[in-house]
Structures are given as structure tokens and as C-alpha cells.
């Protein structure tokens, strides 16, 4: 009797509260969509790897006609990306040549009928493929990132894979410097030229302030046509005439290497550590003999110090 009197007395508030509770229940069951987040609480978007079909959670790849395949990285410093695109700051880390990774693939030998290949759509976006550090077993397992399809090949192809030769691009030489060198290719009626080997060419020219006047000078080594010996040439910048002047040249009976010695840096000269007050040129030959070339202001040329 007391309950009936209570209900009769508070009929309107009870109806209002009941309506609100029913509305909240309907909202959570039928209206609100689940918001998925990662381990750091960040809301996942369509660019993130996530399966939204709850029916496939905790099921094996084999059940759906899929399998994991072993792959190997075939480029140096292959980018692994958080999402399958080349967005700025999207690179997570890099993988070295020969690193083993796994991918989820269609199993050509599967007995599963009517395989739903759309379940693997998130494994590849454009030219980017989802990769795994350990062999995945479940369809719901998440990858460690995405890698470009050209950066990996499957295990059976890797066994016979021959890496492409790394192409070295020749350095660009300022037109004024290049034309100056090309106007001095003949020494004692013998023609010299830039090294044909790209790696050697890229290391045949150095820049420095050899006479300590605050202007950029340069030195170069050129090889003869037979590639049996080299000449070293040193040019000083003449800003008043806007030209480079050839102030030193010397032919050596072998191919040379050249290196810049920065002023005030520690260098080993005949078993003793010393410093030069200005930039210098160090050349070495195929017999591992080396020679320092240091500017001499008394005769505006260069003195040679055998090492």
C-alpha cells in the first residue's frame, strides 16, 4: 500500500527518470559507435590499421584462406611508415638490406571456399604493404608498420636475388671552375682530363682558403689518357679580376688522391703532430706516399712537404 502511495505521489518524476534511462540505454546499444584508440589513447582513423569487424577477432589466418609469408628487405635504409603513405614525419624507422619481415597473403593452397579477399584490404594501400616482425597467426594482429612494395621480396625470390649496383651520381662543378680547369688540360703537351670513374671524379676536387685571404680557392687532380699518372693543380681566387689563377701544378708518376687539410687542425707529419696556419692540400699516391702542399707567401707558390 505504501509503495502504491509513493508511486502515485511521485508519478511524474518517476516517468521522467525512466524515460531518461531508456533513452540512454537505446543510445549506447543502437546509436553510439565505438571509438577505437591505440595504446596511447589516440583515436584511430581510417588511415590506421584496425579491423572493425568483430567477427574476425581472434581467428586464424588459415580459417579465412590466408597465410603469412616470409619476405626480405632488398634496399638499404628502407623506410617503415606508421601509415601507408609518404606523409611528412610518417617514417618510424629504417630497415637494413636482408632484414626478414612477414606479410599476410592469400593462401593459394587453401581449401577454404569463397575466400573473402576484402579482409586483406588493409594489408596493402597503393604501393605500401603492412609488415610484421614476427610471423602473424591471427587476422586481427596489427603490423609494425608499412613498407614500399619495391623494398621487399618474398623468400623464394630472395634466394636468387642479385642487388642492383648502387648508382653514384657525379658531383656538380660550378661552371666558372669547370671552364677554368678545362682551359688547362694540357701539361707539357700531354693531355689530362677528369677521372672517368664517378667515385674517383667525386673525390678529385677540394675547396679551401689556401692563401688565407678570405676567398674560396680550389685544387684538383686530373688523370692522363692512359690512366697511369696524375697532375695536381692548385688555383687561387682573384676577386679583383673575377677569375681563378693557376698558381701551382705538378705531375706525379702514378694516380693520386687528394684531401683538404683544414688550418689549425692536428695533422701527423713525419710521426709528429703539428698544425698548419692555413688550409693545405694533401695528396697521396698508389704507393701510399703522401705530400703536403702549403702556400708560401714569400714566392706566392706552394712548398711541398713529403710525409
C-alpha atoms as a printed R data frame, in Angstrom:
    type eleno elety resid chain resno       x       y       z
1   ATOM     1    CA   UNK     A     1   0.000   0.000   0.000
2   ATOM     2    CA   UNK     A     2   2.892   2.328   0.877
3   ATOM     3    CA   UNK     A     3   4.582   1.575  -2.478
4   ATOM     4    CA   UNK     A     4   1.410   2.417  -4.392
5   ATOM     5    CA   UNK     A     5   1.047   5.642  -2.460
6   ATOM     6    CA   UNK     A     6   4.729   6.506  -3.202
7   ATOM     7    CA   UNK     A     7   4.277   5.830  -6.922
8   ATOM     8    CA   UNK     A     8   1.057   7.821  -7.009
9   ATOM     9    CA   UNK     A     9   2.687  10.714  -5.194
10  ATOM    10    CA   UNK     A    10   5.872  10.808  -7.356
11  ATOM    11    CA   UNK     A    11   4.362   9.562 -10.613
12  ATOM    12    CA   UNK     A    12   5.686  12.332 -12.861
13  ATOM    13    CA   UNK     A    13   9.310  12.287 -11.610
14  ATOM    14    CA   UNK     A    14   9.396   8.506 -11.885
15  ATOM    15    CA   UNK     A    15   8.168   8.667 -15.512
16  ATOM    16    CA   UNK     A    16  10.782  11.291 -16.375
17  ATOM    17    CA   UNK     A    17  13.674   9.322 -14.839
18  ATOM    18    CA   UNK     A    18  12.509   6.102 -16.507
19  ATOM    19    CA   UNK     A    19  12.329   7.820 -19.900
20  ATOM    20    CA   UNK     A    20  15.858   9.190 -19.489
21  ATOM    21    CA   UNK     A    21  17.253   5.759 -18.530
22  ATOM    22    CA   UNK     A    22  15.570   4.081 -21.501
23  ATOM    23    CA   UNK     A    23  16.909   6.776 -23.811
24  ATOM    24    CA   UNK     A    24  20.470   6.312 -22.533
25  ATOM    25    CA   UNK     A    25  20.176   2.555 -22.974
26  ATOM    26    CA   UNK     A    26  18.942   2.922 -26.577
27  ATOM    27    CA   UNK     A    27  21.769   5.369 -27.326
28  ATOM    28    CA   UNK     A    28  24.535   3.055 -26.177
29  ATOM    29    CA   UNK     A    29  23.037  -0.048 -27.822
30  ATOM    30    CA   UNK     A    30  21.781   1.250 -31.143
31  ATOM    31    CA   UNK     A    31  23.184   4.706 -31.819
32  ATOM    32    CA   UNK     A    32  26.673   5.297 -30.392
33  ATOM    33    CA   UNK     A    33  29.548   3.907 -32.437
34  ATOM    34    CA   UNK     A    34  32.537   2.509 -30.678
35  ATOM    35    CA   UNK     A    35  35.540   4.838 -30.640
36  ATOM    36    CA   UNK     A    36  38.727   2.838 -31.031
37  ATOM    37    CA   UNK     A    37  42.022   4.074 -29.646
38  ATOM    38    CA   UNK     A    38  45.591   2.856 -29.675
39  ATOM    39    CA   UNK     A    39  47.757   2.053 -26.655
40  ATOM    40    CA   UNK     A    40  48.461   5.756 -26.146
41  ATOM    41    CA   UNK     A    41  44.805   6.735 -26.184
42  ATOM    42    CA   UNK     A    42  44.971   8.290 -29.686
43  ATOM    43    CA   UNK     A    43  41.710   7.873 -31.631
44  ATOM    44    CA   UNK     A    44  42.226   5.604 -34.634
45  ATOM    45    CA   UNK     A    45  41.194   6.889 -38.072
46  ATOM    46    CA   UNK     A    46  40.694   5.235 -41.434
47  ATOM    47    CA   UNK     A    47  44.415   5.738 -42.122
48  ATOM    48    CA   UNK     A    48  45.245   3.487 -39.190
49  ATOM    49    CA   UNK     A    49  45.406  -0.275 -39.282
50  ATOM    50    CA   UNK     A    50  42.365  -1.672 -37.469
51  ATOM    51    CA   UNK     A    51  39.760  -4.335 -38.158
52  ATOM    52    CA   UNK     A    52  36.250  -3.162 -37.332
53  ATOM    53    CA   UNK     A    53  34.584  -6.498 -37.951
54  ATOM    54    CA   UNK     A    54  34.313  -8.036 -34.502
55  ATOM    55    CA   UNK     A    55  33.520 -11.424 -36.028
56  ATOM    56    CA   UNK     A    56  37.103 -11.888 -37.226
57  ATOM    57    CA   UNK     A    57  38.765 -11.127 -33.891
58  ATOM    58    CA   UNK     A    58  40.941 -13.931 -32.533
59  ATOM    59    CA   UNK     A    59  40.526 -16.072 -35.663
60  ATOM    60    CA   UNK     A    60  43.439 -17.595 -37.508
61  ATOM    61    CA   UNK     A    61  44.597 -16.647 -40.986
62  ATOM    62    CA   UNK     A    62  44.125 -20.244 -42.136
63  ATOM    63    CA   UNK     A    63  40.430 -20.162 -41.244
64  ATOM    64    CA   UNK     A    64  39.889 -17.441 -43.848
65  ATOM    65    CA   UNK     A    65  42.169 -18.899 -46.514
66  ATOM    66    CA   UNK     A    66  45.150 -16.691 -45.760
67  ATOM    67    CA   UNK     A    67  48.731 -17.291 -44.658
68  ATOM    68    CA   UNK     A    68  51.843 -15.437 -43.534
69  ATOM    69    CA   UNK     A    69  54.756 -15.243 -45.965
70  ATOM    70    CA   UNK     A    70  58.418 -14.561 -45.275
71  ATOM    71    CA   UNK     A    71  59.968 -11.565 -47.054
72  ATOM    72    CA   UNK     A    72  63.347  -9.850 -47.117
73  ATOM    73    CA   UNK     A    73  64.303  -6.190 -47.439
74  ATOM    74    CA   UNK     A    74  66.280  -5.571 -50.651
75  ATOM    75    CA   UNK     A    75  67.213  -1.895 -50.242
76  ATOM    76    CA   UNK     A    76  69.437  -0.100 -47.776
77  ATOM    77    CA   UNK     A    77  67.680   2.030 -45.166
78  ATOM    78    CA   UNK     A    78  64.167   1.048 -46.255
79  ATOM    79    CA   UNK     A    79  61.585   3.330 -44.661
80  ATOM    80    CA   UNK     A    80  58.964   1.768 -42.390
81  ATOM    81    CA   UNK     A    81  55.976   4.105 -42.073
82  ATOM    82    CA   UNK     A    82  53.223   4.414 -39.496
83  ATOM    83    CA   UNK     A    83  50.559   4.753 -42.190
84  ATOM    84    CA   UNK     A    84  50.620   3.668 -45.858
85  ATOM    85    CA   UNK     A    85  51.685   6.953 -47.420
86  ATOM    86    CA   UNK     A    86  54.624   9.325 -47.740
87  ATOM    87    CA   UNK     A    87  53.274  11.946 -45.367
88  ATOM    88    CA   UNK     A    88  55.865  14.164 -43.685
89  ATOM    89    CA   UNK     A    89  57.246  12.787 -40.405
90  ATOM    90    CA   UNK     A    90  55.489   9.483 -41.128
91  ATOM    91    CA   UNK     A    91  58.672   7.411 -41.148
92  ATOM    92    CA   UNK     A    92  59.076   5.369 -37.946
93  ATOM    93    CA   UNK     A    93  62.475   3.752 -38.547
94  ATOM    94    CA   UNK     A    94  64.594   2.153 -41.276
95  ATOM    95    CA   UNK     A    95  65.434  -1.470 -42.071
96  ATOM    96    CA   UNK     A    96  68.738  -2.727 -43.482
97  ATOM    97    CA   UNK     A    97  69.187  -4.941 -46.524
98  ATOM    98    CA   UNK     A    98  68.368  -8.586 -45.752
99  ATOM    99    CA   UNK     A    99  66.056  -7.895 -42.789
100 ATOM   100    CA   UNK     A   100  63.327 -10.554 -42.540
101 ATOM   101    CA   UNK     A   101  59.709  -9.406 -42.293
102 ATOM   102    CA   UNK     A   102  56.335 -11.082 -42.730
103 ATOM   103    CA   UNK     A   103  53.233 -10.192 -44.712
104 ATOM   104    CA   UNK     A   104  49.680 -11.543 -44.748
105 ATOM   105    CA   UNK     A   105  48.782 -13.102 -48.083
106 ATOM   106    CA   UNK     A   106  46.204 -15.196 -49.863
107 ATOM   107    CA   UNK     A   107  46.994 -18.900 -49.410
108 ATOM   108    CA   UNK     A   108  46.988 -20.421 -52.910
109 ATOM   109    CA   UNK     A   109  46.812 -23.924 -51.400
110 ATOM   110    CA   UNK     A   110  43.931 -23.211 -49.018
111 ATOM   111    CA   UNK     A   111  40.838 -25.470 -49.022
112 ATOM   112    CA   UNK     A   112  38.592 -22.626 -47.875
113 ATOM   113    CA   UNK     A   113  35.762 -21.952 -50.308
114 ATOM   114    CA   UNK     A   114  34.563 -18.448 -51.179
115 ATOM   115    CA   UNK     A   115  37.555 -16.674 -49.634
116 ATOM   116    CA   UNK     A   116  36.695 -13.092 -48.732
117 ATOM   117    CA   UNK     A   117  39.774 -11.276 -50.048
118 ATOM   118    CA   UNK     A   118  38.401  -7.931 -48.864
119 ATOM   119    CA   UNK     A   119  39.550  -8.914 -45.377
120 ATOM   120    CA   UNK     A   120  43.114  -8.268 -46.584
121 ATOM   121    CA   UNK     A   121  42.369  -4.821 -47.985
122 ATOM   122    CA   UNK     A   122  44.108  -3.083 -45.097
123 ATOM   123    CA   UNK     A   123  47.273  -5.092 -45.756
124 ATOM   124    CA   UNK     A   124  48.030  -3.012 -48.837
125 ATOM   125    CA   UNK     A   125  47.264   0.594 -49.679
126 ATOM   126    CA   UNK     A   126  48.566   1.767 -53.015
127 ATOM   127    CA   UNK     A   127  52.204   0.689 -53.115
128 ATOM   128    CA   UNK     A   128  52.584   0.225 -49.360
129 ATOM   129    CA   UNK     A   129  52.336  -3.170 -47.637
130 ATOM   130    CA   UNK     A   130  51.763  -3.966 -43.950
131 ATOM   131    CA   UNK     A   131  54.712  -5.857 -42.432
132 ATOM   132    CA   UNK     A   132  55.188  -7.888 -39.255
133 ATOM   133    CA   UNK     A   133  58.320  -8.525 -37.209
134 ATOM   134    CA   UNK     A   134  57.046 -11.966 -36.147
135 ATOM   135    CA   UNK     A   135  55.008 -14.408 -38.187
136 ATOM   136    CA   UNK     A   136  51.339 -13.418 -37.696
137 ATOM   137    CA   UNK     A   137  48.820 -16.116 -36.817
138 ATOM   138    CA   UNK     A   138  45.615 -14.148 -36.275
139 ATOM   139    CA   UNK     A   139  43.845 -11.984 -38.807
140 ATOM   140    CA   UNK     A   140  43.423  -9.298 -36.149
141 ATOM   141    CA   UNK     A   141  47.152  -8.913 -35.436
142 ATOM   142    CA   UNK     A   142  48.460  -5.443 -36.175
143 ATOM   143    CA   UNK     A   143  51.596  -4.768 -38.242
144 ATOM   144    CA   UNK     A   144  54.694  -2.925 -37.084
145 ATOM   145    CA   UNK     A   145  54.256  -0.508 -39.980
146 ATOM   146    CA   UNK     A   146  54.068  -0.184 -43.737
147 ATOM   147    CA   UNK     A   147  56.860  -0.520 -46.307
148 ATOM   148    CA   UNK     A   148  57.019   0.239 -50.023
149 ATOM   149    CA   UNK     A   149  56.403  -2.823 -52.172
150 ATOM   150    CA   UNK     A   150  59.655  -2.264 -54.088
151 ATOM   151    CA   UNK     A   151  61.661  -2.570 -50.861
152 ATOM   152    CA   UNK     A   152  60.856  -6.252 -50.145
153 ATOM   153    CA   UNK     A   153  60.621  -9.561 -51.999
154 ATOM   154    CA   UNK     A   154  59.390 -12.965 -50.910
155 ATOM   155    CA   UNK     A   155  61.788 -15.585 -49.563
156 ATOM   156    CA   UNK     A   156  61.846 -17.782 -52.670
157 ATOM   157    CA   UNK     A   157  62.772 -14.816 -54.860
158 ATOM   158    CA   UNK     A   158  65.398 -13.533 -52.425
159 ATOM   159    CA   UNK     A   159  67.441 -16.748 -52.684
160 ATOM   160    CA   UNK     A   160  68.404 -15.849 -56.275
161 ATOM   161    CA   UNK     A   161  68.295 -12.089 -55.850
162 ATOM   162    CA   UNK     A   162  71.219 -10.024 -57.105
163 ATOM   163    CA   UNK     A   163  71.352  -6.499 -55.657
164 ATOM   164    CA   UNK     A   164  71.320  -3.706 -58.178
165 ATOM   165    CA   UNK     A   165  74.566  -1.825 -58.437
166 ATOM   166    CA   UNK     A   166  74.371   1.374 -56.460
167 ATOM   167    CA   UNK     A   167  74.440   4.237 -58.915
168 ATOM   168    CA   UNK     A   168  76.714   7.080 -57.890
169 ATOM   169    CA   UNK     A   169  75.782  10.487 -59.227
170 ATOM   170    CA   UNK     A   170  78.676  12.742 -60.304
171 ATOM   171    CA   UNK     A   171  79.117  15.942 -58.323
172 ATOM   172    CA   UNK     A   172  78.132  19.266 -59.855
173 ATOM   173    CA   UNK     A   173  81.002  21.669 -60.521
174 ATOM   174    CA   UNK     A   174  80.439  25.411 -60.801
175 ATOM   175    CA   UNK     A   175  80.607  26.466 -64.440
176 ATOM   176    CA   UNK     A   176  83.352  29.050 -63.785
177 ATOM   177    CA   UNK     A   177  85.540  26.476 -62.025
178 ATOM   178    CA   UNK     A   178  84.901  23.777 -64.617
179 ATOM   179    CA   UNK     A   179  85.724  26.054 -67.556
180 ATOM   180    CA   UNK     A   180  88.907  27.226 -65.772
181 ATOM   181    CA   UNK     A   181  90.090  23.628 -65.336
182 ATOM   182    CA   UNK     A   182  89.182  22.706 -68.931
183 ATOM   183    CA   UNK     A   183  91.353  25.585 -70.203
184 ATOM   184    CA   UNK     A   184  94.413  23.966 -68.554
185 ATOM   185    CA   UNK     A   185  94.150  20.319 -69.568
186 ATOM   186    CA   UNK     A   186  97.480  20.195 -71.429
187 ATOM   187    CA   UNK     A   187 100.681  19.956 -69.382
188 ATOM   188    CA   UNK     A   188 103.932  19.732 -71.395
189 ATOM   189    CA   UNK     A   189 101.875  18.773 -74.480
190 ATOM   190    CA   UNK     A   190 100.277  15.866 -72.619
191 ATOM   191    CA   UNK     A   191  96.511  15.930 -72.215
192 ATOM   192    CA   UNK     A   192  94.906  15.372 -68.818
193 ATOM   193    CA   UNK     A   193  91.226  15.066 -68.026
194 ATOM   194    CA   UNK     A   194  88.745  14.493 -65.235
195 ATOM   195    CA   UNK     A   195  88.645  10.953 -63.862
196 ATOM   196    CA   UNK     A   196  86.189   8.748 -65.748
197 ATOM   197    CA   UNK     A   197  85.311   6.700 -62.675
198 ATOM   198    CA   UNK     A   198  82.466   8.539 -60.910
199 ATOM   199    CA   UNK     A   199  83.636   7.778 -57.396
200 ATOM   200    CA   UNK     A   200  87.150   8.939 -58.227
201 ATOM   201    CA   UNK     A   201  85.770  12.009 -60.021
202 ATOM   202    CA   UNK     A   202  83.693  12.948 -56.956
203 ATOM   203    CA   UNK     A   203  86.859  12.957 -54.837
204 ATOM   204    CA   UNK     A   204  89.127  14.780 -57.271
205 ATOM   205    CA   UNK     A   205  88.214  18.364 -56.302
206 ATOM   206    CA   UNK     A   206  88.625  20.169 -52.963
207 ATOM   207    CA   UNK     A   207  87.901  23.715 -51.828
208 ATOM   208    CA   UNK     A   208  89.772  25.798 -49.251
209 ATOM   209    CA   UNK     A   209  91.350  29.166 -48.486
210 ATOM   210    CA   UNK     A   210  94.919  28.232 -49.330
211 ATOM   211    CA   UNK     A   211  96.471  31.731 -49.149
212 ATOM   212    CA   UNK     A   212  94.345  32.805 -46.167
213 ATOM   213    CA   UNK     A   213  92.830  35.859 -47.892
214 ATOM   214    CA   UNK     A   214  89.220  35.000 -47.089
215 ATOM   215    CA   UNK     A   215  88.345  33.814 -50.614
216 ATOM   216    CA   UNK     A   216  87.461  30.304 -51.780
217 ATOM   217    CA   UNK     A   217  90.255  28.593 -53.726
218 ATOM   218    CA   UNK     A   218  90.315  25.061 -55.125
219 ATOM   219    CA   UNK     A   219  92.662  22.221 -56.068
220 ATOM   220    CA   UNK     A   220  92.062  19.382 -58.495
221 ATOM   221    CA   UNK     A   221  93.724  16.195 -59.674
222 ATOM   222    CA   UNK     A   222  93.468  15.171 -63.334
223 ATOM   223    CA   UNK     A   223  94.467  11.869 -64.943
224 ATOM   224    CA   UNK     A   224  96.274  11.297 -68.212
225 ATOM   225    CA   UNK     A   225  94.511   9.499 -71.061
226 ATOM   226    CA   UNK     A   226  96.204   6.174 -70.208
227 ATOM   227    CA   UNK     A   227  95.179   6.475 -66.537
228 ATOM   228    CA   UNK     A   228  98.741   5.860 -65.424
229 ATOM   229    CA   UNK     A   229  99.567   9.166 -63.740
230 ATOM   230    CA   UNK     A   230  98.006  12.360 -62.419
231 ATOM   231    CA   UNK     A   231  98.669  16.053 -62.187
232 ATOM   232    CA   UNK     A   232  97.734  18.204 -59.207
233 ATOM   233    CA   UNK     A   233  96.672  21.783 -59.945
234 ATOM   234    CA   UNK     A   234  96.022  24.499 -57.377
235 ATOM   235    CA   UNK     A   235  94.023  27.618 -58.230
236 ATOM   236    CA   UNK     A   236  93.723  30.825 -56.190
237 ATOM   237    CA   UNK     A   237  90.713  33.090 -56.361
238 ATOM   238    CA   UNK     A   238  91.443  36.529 -57.791
239 ATOM   239    CA   UNK     A   239  88.331  38.539 -56.872
240 ATOM   240    CA   UNK     A   240  89.598  41.830 -58.360
241 ATOM   241    CA   UNK     A   241  89.625  40.237 -61.826
242 ATOM   242    CA   UNK     A   242  86.875  37.739 -61.045
243 ATOM   243    CA   UNK     A   243  88.997  34.790 -62.163
244 ATOM   244    CA   UNK     A   244  90.818  31.758 -60.757
245 ATOM   245    CA   UNK     A   245  94.562  31.736 -61.384
246 ATOM   246    CA   UNK     A   246  96.568  28.537 -61.770
247 ATOM   247    CA   UNK     A   247  99.483  29.081 -59.373
248 ATOM   248    CA   UNK     A   248 100.812  25.548 -58.957
249 ATOM   249    CA   UNK     A   249 100.927  22.348 -60.998
250 ATOM   250    CA   UNK     A   250 102.947  19.167 -60.650
251 ATOM   251    CA   UNK     A   251 102.820  15.831 -62.449
252 ATOM   252    CA   UNK     A   252 103.303  12.651 -60.401
253 ATOM   253    CA   UNK     A   253 104.189   9.240 -61.902
254 ATOM   254    CA   UNK     A   254 101.097   7.488 -60.503
255 ATOM   255    CA   UNK     A   255  97.408   8.074 -59.890
256 ATOM   256    CA   UNK     A   256  96.738  10.425 -56.989
257 ATOM   257    CA   UNK     A   257  94.207  11.035 -54.274
258 ATOM   258    CA   UNK     A   258  93.564  14.474 -52.823
259 ATOM   259    CA   UNK     A   259  92.385  15.716 -49.428
260 ATOM   260    CA   UNK     A   260  91.859  19.087 -47.763
261 ATOM   261    CA   UNK     A   261  93.861  19.824 -44.600
262 ATOM   262    CA   UNK     A   262  91.996  22.496 -42.648
263 ATOM   263    CA   UNK     A   263  94.065  25.147 -40.918
264 ATOM   264    CA   UNK     A   264  94.810  24.698 -37.207
265 ATOM   265    CA   UNK     A   265  93.750  21.040 -37.349
266 ATOM   266    CA   UNK     A   266  96.026  18.366 -35.917
267 ATOM   267    CA   UNK     A   267  97.948  16.522 -38.641
268 ATOM   268    CA   UNK     A   268 100.647  13.883 -38.466
269 ATOM   269    CA   UNK     A   269 103.785  14.964 -40.316
270 ATOM   270    CA   UNK     A   270 106.695  12.545 -40.197
271 ATOM   271    CA   UNK     A   271 105.484  10.947 -36.951
272 ATOM   272    CA   UNK     A   272 104.877  14.275 -35.241
273 ATOM   273    CA   UNK     A   273 101.598  16.072 -34.667
274 ATOM   274    CA   UNK     A   274 101.571  19.644 -35.946
275 ATOM   275    CA   UNK     A   275  99.204  22.365 -37.178
276 ATOM   276    CA   UNK     A   276  99.279  24.489 -40.337
277 ATOM   277    CA   UNK     A   277  98.296  28.184 -40.093
278 ATOM   278    CA   UNK     A   278  96.227  27.975 -43.281
279 ATOM   279    CA   UNK     A   279  94.386  25.420 -45.373
280 ATOM   280    CA   UNK     A   280  96.610  22.944 -47.190
281 ATOM   281    CA   UNK     A   281  96.430  20.225 -49.818
282 ATOM   282    CA   UNK     A   282  97.394  16.635 -49.093
283 ATOM   283    CA   UNK     A   283  97.943  14.237 -51.980
284 ATOM   284    CA   UNK     A   284  98.820  10.557 -51.805
285 ATOM   285    CA   UNK     A   285  99.875   8.087 -54.490
286 ATOM   286    CA   UNK     A   286  99.336   4.390 -55.101
287 ATOM   287    CA   UNK     A   287 102.490   3.576 -53.090
288 ATOM   288    CA   UNK     A   288 100.890   5.218 -50.022
289 ATOM   289    CA   UNK     A   289 103.356   8.101 -50.103
290 ATOM   290    CA   UNK     A   290 101.827  11.465 -49.195
291 ATOM   291    CA   UNK     A   291 102.814  15.091 -49.763
292 ATOM   292    CA   UNK     A   292 101.580  18.272 -48.090
293 ATOM   293    CA   UNK     A   293 101.248  21.352 -50.313
294 ATOM   294    CA   UNK     A   294 101.284  24.556 -48.253
295 ATOM   295    CA   UNK     A   295 101.153  28.096 -49.648
296 ATOM   296    CA   UNK     A   296 104.374  30.116 -49.315
297 ATOM   297    CA   UNK     A   297 103.673  33.885 -49.308
298 ATOM   298    CA   UNK     A   298 107.343  34.666 -49.988
299 ATOM   299    CA   UNK     A   299 107.154  33.364 -53.552
300 ATOM   300    CA   UNK     A   300 103.333  33.181 -53.859
301 ATOM   301    CA   UNK     A   301 103.585  29.488 -54.680
302 ATOM   302    CA   UNK     A   302 103.395  26.229 -52.776
303 ATOM   303    CA   UNK     A   303 106.035  24.322 -50.885
304 ATOM   304    CA   UNK     A   304 105.882  20.525 -50.807
305 ATOM   305    CA   UNK     A   305 106.462  18.593 -47.593
306 ATOM   306    CA   UNK     A   306 106.976  14.851 -48.096
307 ATOM   307    CA   UNK     A   307 105.393  12.798 -45.331
